[in-house]
Amino acid sequence: MSGTSSGTALVPAGSSPQLQGLQELPLPTPVSYAPQTIGWLFIAIVLLGAVLLTSWAALRRYRRQRYRRNALQELAGIEASLASGRADPQRRAAMLAAIPCLLKRTSLEIAPRDQVAALTGDAWLAFLRRTRGRFDAQTGPLLTLASYAPPQEVARLSPDDAAALIRHARDWIEHHHVEV
């Protein structure tokens, strides 16, 4: 191919002289992706702000819920240990007694210490019911038994009662809410 000083020839050498003078057209300037008017720029800024604000709120909520995830993880460990059936009665009683302690620690994360720490018995069950209670007439006494009964008595809880206690504790941990 022959070339000229002002551009590249489009035809091979040996073609007619008129074709030899053809040159490639210059490409137009690239189209900018930047907003062309102030309105589009405003919309882009508002959308970016909304995305950042939503991301910040989601991260903040995720961090605030860390105590809930930790409590659920601990409860899952208790449940797995009880489900394995390998725990001796003393260890079984200790794991069941850990459930009310776990609920108390979790509740101390959501409510002022002076409102929660001293609660026991029926007042404690009333607090749990008020904040998302599913501790009914059957599982409420099981929670009290696991909290205050001697280990020998706690170890005699049936597997169904233990499963109900764990199920209600998980439900409370997942869904509790304190009115502000």
Short mmCIF file of C-alpha atoms in Angstrom, two decimals:
data_model
loop_
_atom_site.label_atom_id
_atom_site.label_comp_id
_atom_site.label_asym_id
_atom_site.label_seq_id
_atom_site.Cartn_x
_atom_site.Cartn_y
_atom_site.Cartn_z
CA MET A 1 0.00 0.00 0.00
CA SER A 2 1.20 3.43 -0.76
CA GLY A 3 0.74 6.27 1.65
CA THR A 4 0.49 10.01 1.41
CA SER A 5 1.72 12.63 3.80
CA SER A 6 -1.76 13.64 4.99
CA GLY A 7 -3.23 10.20 5.67
CA THR A 8 -3.38 6.59 4.78
CA ALA A 9 -4.41 5.52 1.29
CA LEU A 10 -7.38 3.18 1.08
CA VAL A 11 -6.52 1.51 -2.22
CA PRO A 12 -3.62 -0.69 -3.23
CA ALA A 13 -0.75 0.61 -5.36
CA GLY A 14 -1.28 0.38 -9.12
CA SER A 15 -4.88 1.60 -8.98
CA SER A 16 -6.20 4.54 -10.92
CA PRO A 17 -4.87 7.98 -9.93
CA GLN A 18 -8.33 9.13 -8.75
CA LEU A 19 -8.50 6.22 -6.33
CA GLN A 20 -4.95 6.90 -5.17
CA GLY A 21 -6.06 10.24 -3.77
CA LEU A 22 -8.76 8.76 -1.50
CA GLN A 23 -7.98 9.05 2.16
CA GLU A 24 -9.56 7.64 5.28
CA LEU A 25 -12.04 9.95 6.94
CA PRO A 26 -11.05 11.11 10.42
CA LEU A 27 -13.02 9.57 13.29
CA PRO A 28 -15.28 11.86 15.25
CA THR A 29 -14.30 12.78 18.77
CA PRO A 30 -15.43 10.15 21.27
CA VAL A 31 -18.75 10.77 22.98
CA SER A 32 -18.33 11.73 26.61
CA TYR A 33 -20.16 9.68 29.22
CA ALA A 34 -20.22 12.63 31.57
CA PRO A 35 -23.62 14.23 32.09
CA GLN A 36 -24.26 16.90 29.49
CA THR A 37 -26.60 19.00 31.62
CA ILE A 38 -26.75 20.02 35.26
CA GLY A 39 -29.95 18.01 35.78
CA TRP A 40 -28.26 14.70 35.02
CA LEU A 41 -25.38 15.62 37.28
CA PHE A 42 -27.83 16.41 40.08
CA ILE A 43 -29.62 13.07 39.59
CA ALA A 44 -26.29 11.21 39.62
CA ILE A 45 -25.26 12.92 42.86
CA VAL A 46 -28.61 12.17 44.50
CA LEU A 47 -28.44 8.51 43.44
CA LEU A 48 -24.87 8.17 44.68
CA GLY A 49 -25.88 9.75 47.98
CA ALA A 50 -28.83 7.36 48.31
CA VAL A 51 -26.60 4.34 47.64
CA LEU A 52 -24.02 5.53 50.17
CA LEU A 53 -26.67 6.28 52.79
CA THR A 54 -28.35 2.90 52.30
CA SER A 55 -25.00 1.10 52.49
CA TRP A 56 -24.07 2.97 55.65
CA ALA A 57 -27.42 2.16 57.28
CA ALA A 58 -27.13 -1.53 56.33
CA LEU A 59 -23.61 -1.73 57.74
CA ARG A 60 -24.69 0.01 60.93
CA ARG A 61 -27.62 -2.37 61.36
CA TYR A 62 -25.38 -5.36 60.68
CA ARG A 63 -22.94 -4.22 63.37
CA ARG A 64 -25.74 -3.52 65.85
CA GLN A 65 -27.06 -7.05 65.37
CA ARG A 66 -23.72 -8.72 66.17
CA TYR A 67 -24.90 -9.69 69.67
CA ARG A 68 -27.89 -11.48 68.12
CA ARG A 69 -25.70 -13.50 65.73
CA ASN A 70 -23.35 -14.45 68.57
CA ALA A 71 -26.26 -15.55 70.75
CA LEU A 72 -27.73 -17.65 67.94
CA GLN A 73 -24.33 -19.24 67.35
CA GLU A 74 -24.00 -20.10 71.04
CA LEU A 75 -27.53 -21.50 71.11
CA ALA A 76 -26.75 -23.64 68.06
CA GLY A 77 -23.74 -25.05 69.91
CA ILE A 78 -25.92 -25.91 72.90
CA GLU A 79 -28.49 -27.51 70.63
CA ALA A 80 -25.85 -29.56 68.79
CA SER A 81 -24.39 -30.80 72.07
CA LEU A 82 -27.80 -31.79 73.37
CA ALA A 83 -28.80 -33.43 70.08
CA SER A 84 -25.68 -35.58 69.99
CA GLY A 85 -26.96 -37.43 73.06
CA ARG A 86 -23.42 -37.97 74.32
CA ALA A 87 -23.65 -35.54 77.22
CA ASP A 88 -23.74 -37.00 80.71
CA PRO A 89 -26.62 -35.79 82.93
CA GLN A 90 -24.47 -33.20 84.70
CA ARG A 91 -23.25 -31.70 81.41
CA ARG A 92 -26.79 -31.85 79.98
CA ALA A 93 -28.08 -29.92 83.00
CA ALA A 94 -25.32 -27.33 82.59
CA MET A 95 -26.16 -26.85 78.90
CA LEU A 96 -29.88 -26.45 79.64
CA ALA A 97 -29.08 -24.01 82.46
CA ALA A 98 -26.98 -22.00 79.99
CA ILE A 99 -30.08 -21.15 77.93
CA PRO A 100 -31.62 -18.75 80.49
CA CYS A 101 -28.18 -17.20 81.06
CA LEU A 102 -27.84 -16.68 77.31
CA LEU A 103 -31.26 -15.01 77.18
CA LYS A 104 -30.32 -12.75 80.10
CA ARG A 105 -27.02 -11.72 78.46
CA THR A 106 -28.84 -11.05 75.21
CA SER A 107 -31.49 -8.97 76.94
CA LEU A 108 -28.78 -6.90 78.64
CA GLU A 109 -27.65 -5.86 75.15
CA ILE A 110 -31.05 -4.40 74.27
CA ALA A 111 -32.36 -2.90 77.49
CA PRO A 112 -30.86 -0.85 80.31
CA ARG A 113 -29.16 -2.96 82.97
CA ASP A 114 -31.32 -1.55 85.77
CA GLN A 115 -34.46 -2.76 83.96
CA VAL A 116 -33.24 -6.29 83.21
CA ALA A 117 -30.50 -7.47 85.55
CA ALA A 118 -32.67 -7.88 88.64
CA LEU A 119 -35.56 -9.63 86.87
CA THR A 120 -36.30 -13.18 88.02
CA GLY A 121 -39.15 -15.65 87.89
CA ASP A 122 -42.45 -14.27 86.66
CA ALA A 123 -41.07 -10.76 86.13
CA TRP A 124 -38.37 -12.21 83.86
CA LEU A 125 -40.95 -14.20 81.89
CA ALA A 126 -43.12 -11.08 81.62
CA PHE A 127 -40.16 -9.16 80.17
CA LEU A 128 -39.51 -11.93 77.63
CA ARG A 129 -43.18 -12.02 76.66
CA ARG A 130 -43.31 -8.23 76.35
CA THR A 131 -40.28 -8.11 74.05
CA ARG A 132 -41.37 -11.00 71.77
CA GLY A 133 -42.68 -13.61 74.07
CA ARG A 134 -43.58 -17.04 72.93
CA PHE A 135 -42.88 -18.40 76.37
CA ASP A 136 -46.34 -19.77 77.02
CA ALA A 137 -47.75 -21.69 80.00
CA GLN A 138 -45.73 -24.76 78.99
CA THR A 139 -42.32 -23.32 78.12
CA GLY A 140 -42.29 -20.53 80.71
CA PRO A 141 -41.99 -22.99 83.61
CA LEU A 142 -39.32 -24.89 81.66
CA LEU A 143 -37.23 -21.73 81.49
CA THR A 144 -37.73 -21.14 85.21
CA LEU A 145 -36.83 -24.76 85.92
CA ALA A 146 -33.65 -24.51 83.83
CA SER A 147 -32.75 -21.31 85.69
CA TYR A 148 -33.30 -22.26 89.31
CA ALA A 149 -33.80 -26.00 89.76
CA PRO A 150 -31.04 -28.31 90.98
CA PRO A 151 -28.97 -29.88 88.17
CA GLN A 152 -30.45 -33.34 88.80
CA GLU A 153 -33.93 -32.03 88.13
CA VAL A 154 -32.86 -30.03 85.07
CA ALA A 155 -31.12 -33.10 83.62
CA ARG A 156 -34.43 -35.00 83.77
CA LEU A 157 -36.11 -32.67 81.28
CA SER A 158 -37.38 -34.69 78.33
CA PRO A 159 -35.75 -34.21 74.92
CA ASP A 160 -39.04 -32.72 73.69
CA ASP A 161 -39.08 -30.17 76.51
CA ALA A 162 -35.44 -29.30 75.84
CA ALA A 163 -36.20 -28.89 72.12
CA ALA A 164 -39.20 -26.65 72.93
CA LEU A 165 -37.07 -24.52 75.24
CA ILE A 166 -34.39 -24.14 72.55
CA ARG A 167 -36.98 -23.38 69.87
CA HIS A 168 -38.59 -20.63 71.97
CA ALA A 169 -35.20 -19.21 72.95
CA ARG A 170 -34.16 -19.09 69.28
CA ASP A 171 -37.43 -17.40 68.35
CA TRP A 172 -36.93 -14.79 71.06
CA ILE A 173 -33.30 -14.12 70.07
CA GLU A 174 -34.20 -13.77 66.39
CA HIS A 175 -37.25 -11.55 66.83
CA HIS A 176 -37.09 -9.68 70.16
CA HIS A 177 -37.69 -5.97 70.10
CA VAL A 178 -37.69 -3.36 72.84
CA GLU A 179 -39.92 -0.33 72.42
CA VAL A 180 -37.94 2.88 72.62
#
